[in-house]
Coordinates of C-alpha atoms and ligand atoms in Angstrom, one line a residue:
X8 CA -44.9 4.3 -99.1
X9 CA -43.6 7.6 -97.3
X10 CA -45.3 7.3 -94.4
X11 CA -44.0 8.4 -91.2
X12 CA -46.2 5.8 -88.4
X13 CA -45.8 3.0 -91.5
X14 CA -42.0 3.5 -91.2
X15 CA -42.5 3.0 -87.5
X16 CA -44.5 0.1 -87.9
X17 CA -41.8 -1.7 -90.1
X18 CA -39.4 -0.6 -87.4
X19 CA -37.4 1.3 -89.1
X20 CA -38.1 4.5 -86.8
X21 CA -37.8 3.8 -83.4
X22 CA -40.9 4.4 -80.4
X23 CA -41.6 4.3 -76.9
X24 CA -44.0 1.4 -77.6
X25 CA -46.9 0.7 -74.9
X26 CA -48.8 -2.1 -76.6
X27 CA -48.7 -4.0 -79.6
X28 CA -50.4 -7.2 -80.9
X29 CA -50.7 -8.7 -84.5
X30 CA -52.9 -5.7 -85.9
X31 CA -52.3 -2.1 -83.9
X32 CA -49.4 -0.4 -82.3
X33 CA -49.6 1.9 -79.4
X34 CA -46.6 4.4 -78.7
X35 CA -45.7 7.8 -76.7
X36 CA -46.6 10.7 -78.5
X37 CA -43.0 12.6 -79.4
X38 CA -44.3 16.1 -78.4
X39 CA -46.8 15.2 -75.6
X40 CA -49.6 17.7 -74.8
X41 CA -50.8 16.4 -71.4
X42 CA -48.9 14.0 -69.0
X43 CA -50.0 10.5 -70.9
X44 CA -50.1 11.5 -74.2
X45 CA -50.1 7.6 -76.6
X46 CA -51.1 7.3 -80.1
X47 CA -52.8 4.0 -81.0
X48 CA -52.9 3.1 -84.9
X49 CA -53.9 0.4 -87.0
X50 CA -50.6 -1.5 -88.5
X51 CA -52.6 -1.4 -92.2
X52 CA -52.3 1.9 -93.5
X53 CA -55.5 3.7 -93.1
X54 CA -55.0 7.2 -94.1
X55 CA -57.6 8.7 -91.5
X56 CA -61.1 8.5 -90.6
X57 CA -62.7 9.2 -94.0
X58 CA -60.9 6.0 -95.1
X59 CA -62.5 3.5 -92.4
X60 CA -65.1 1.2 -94.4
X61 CA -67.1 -1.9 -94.0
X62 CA -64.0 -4.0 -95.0
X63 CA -61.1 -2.3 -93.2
X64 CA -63.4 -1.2 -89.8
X65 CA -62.1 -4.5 -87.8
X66 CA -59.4 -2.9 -86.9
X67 CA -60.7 0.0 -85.8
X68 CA -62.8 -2.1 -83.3
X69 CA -60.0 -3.7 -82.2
X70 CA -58.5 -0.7 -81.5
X71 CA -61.3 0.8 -79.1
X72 CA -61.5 -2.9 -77.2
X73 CA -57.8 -2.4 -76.5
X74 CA -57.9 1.4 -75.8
X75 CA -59.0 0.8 -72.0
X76 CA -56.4 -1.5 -71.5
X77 CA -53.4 0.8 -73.6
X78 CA -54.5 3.8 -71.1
X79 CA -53.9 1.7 -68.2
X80 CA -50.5 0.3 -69.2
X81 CA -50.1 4.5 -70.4
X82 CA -51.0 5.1 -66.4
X83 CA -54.2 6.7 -67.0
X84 CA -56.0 6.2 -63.4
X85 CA -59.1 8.6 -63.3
X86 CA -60.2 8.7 -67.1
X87 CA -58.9 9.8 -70.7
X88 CA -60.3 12.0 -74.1
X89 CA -59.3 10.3 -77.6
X90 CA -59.0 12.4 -80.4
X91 CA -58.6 11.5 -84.0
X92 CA -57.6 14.2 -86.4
X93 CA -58.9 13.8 -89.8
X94 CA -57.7 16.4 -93.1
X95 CA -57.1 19.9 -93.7
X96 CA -59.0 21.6 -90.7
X97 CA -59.1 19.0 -88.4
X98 CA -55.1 19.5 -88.3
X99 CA -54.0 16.1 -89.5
X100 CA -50.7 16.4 -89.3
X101 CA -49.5 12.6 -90.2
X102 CA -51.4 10.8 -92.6
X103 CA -52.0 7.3 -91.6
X104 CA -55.2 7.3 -89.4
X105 CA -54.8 7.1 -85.3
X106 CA -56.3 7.8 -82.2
X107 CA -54.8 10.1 -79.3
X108 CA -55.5 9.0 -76.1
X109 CA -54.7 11.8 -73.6
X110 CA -54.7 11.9 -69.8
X111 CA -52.7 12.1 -66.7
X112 CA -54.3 15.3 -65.5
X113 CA -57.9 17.0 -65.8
X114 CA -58.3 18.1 -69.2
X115 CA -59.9 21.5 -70.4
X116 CA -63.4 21.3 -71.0
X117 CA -62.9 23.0 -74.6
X118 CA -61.8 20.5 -77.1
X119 CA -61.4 23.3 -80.3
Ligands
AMP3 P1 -51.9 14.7 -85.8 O1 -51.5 16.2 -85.7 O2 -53.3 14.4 -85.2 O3 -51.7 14.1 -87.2 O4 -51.0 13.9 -84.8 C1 -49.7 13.5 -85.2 C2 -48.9 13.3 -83.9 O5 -47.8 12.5 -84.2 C3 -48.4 14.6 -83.2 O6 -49.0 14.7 -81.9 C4 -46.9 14.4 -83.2 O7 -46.4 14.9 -82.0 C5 -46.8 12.9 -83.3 N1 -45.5 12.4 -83.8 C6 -44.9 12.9 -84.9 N2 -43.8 12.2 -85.1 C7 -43.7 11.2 -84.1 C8 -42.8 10.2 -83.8 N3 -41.7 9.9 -84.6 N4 -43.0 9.5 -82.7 C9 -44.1 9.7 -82.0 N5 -45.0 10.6 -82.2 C10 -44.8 11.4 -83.3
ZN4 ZN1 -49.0 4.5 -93.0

């Protein structure tokens, strides 16, 4: 499949991992838009949040029990936003479903 975060997963692009375990992957964004800027994805391909369902959501509650930890290693010390872009206007830009987690600084209070 031609998928860019698969592609990372298989290791055949390279990232600046911060956690990984047997299901989800946690790197440094490659353009960051605040000081800790860490994607977190499932390793099954998801496409984005309109695919979750009963079978595959697991994974996707894996991924928040693990979030508090990936900010810390990330060096998030006073809080975080996560933000998952799903299709056309939500500005997906990669299709294989994952979770910002943003930080490092105070935030803006507008979120679109
Ligand atoms: P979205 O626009 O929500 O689909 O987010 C995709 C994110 O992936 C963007 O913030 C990109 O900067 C990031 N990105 C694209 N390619 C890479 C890469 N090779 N390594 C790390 N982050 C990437
Ligand atoms: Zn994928």
């Amino acid at each position: 499949m031609d998928c860019l975060f698969c592609k990372i997963i298989a290791g055949d692009i390279p990232c600046a991992k911060v956690y990984e375990d047997e299901k989800i992957l946690a790197f440094k964004d490659i353009n960051p838009q605040a000081p800790v800027h860490v994607l977190v994805i499932p390793k099954t391909h998801i496409a984005c949040a309109d695919e979750i369902t009963s079978a595959n959501s697991g994974v996707i509650a894996h991924i928040f029990e693990n979030i508090p930890n990936i900010a810390r290693l990330a060096g998030v010390k006073n809080g975080y936003r996560i933000v998952s872009n799903c299709g056309e206007d939500g500005c997906q830009s990669v299709k294989h479903l994952h979770f910002h987690i943003l930080g490092g600084e105070k935030l803006t209070e507008r979120m679109a």
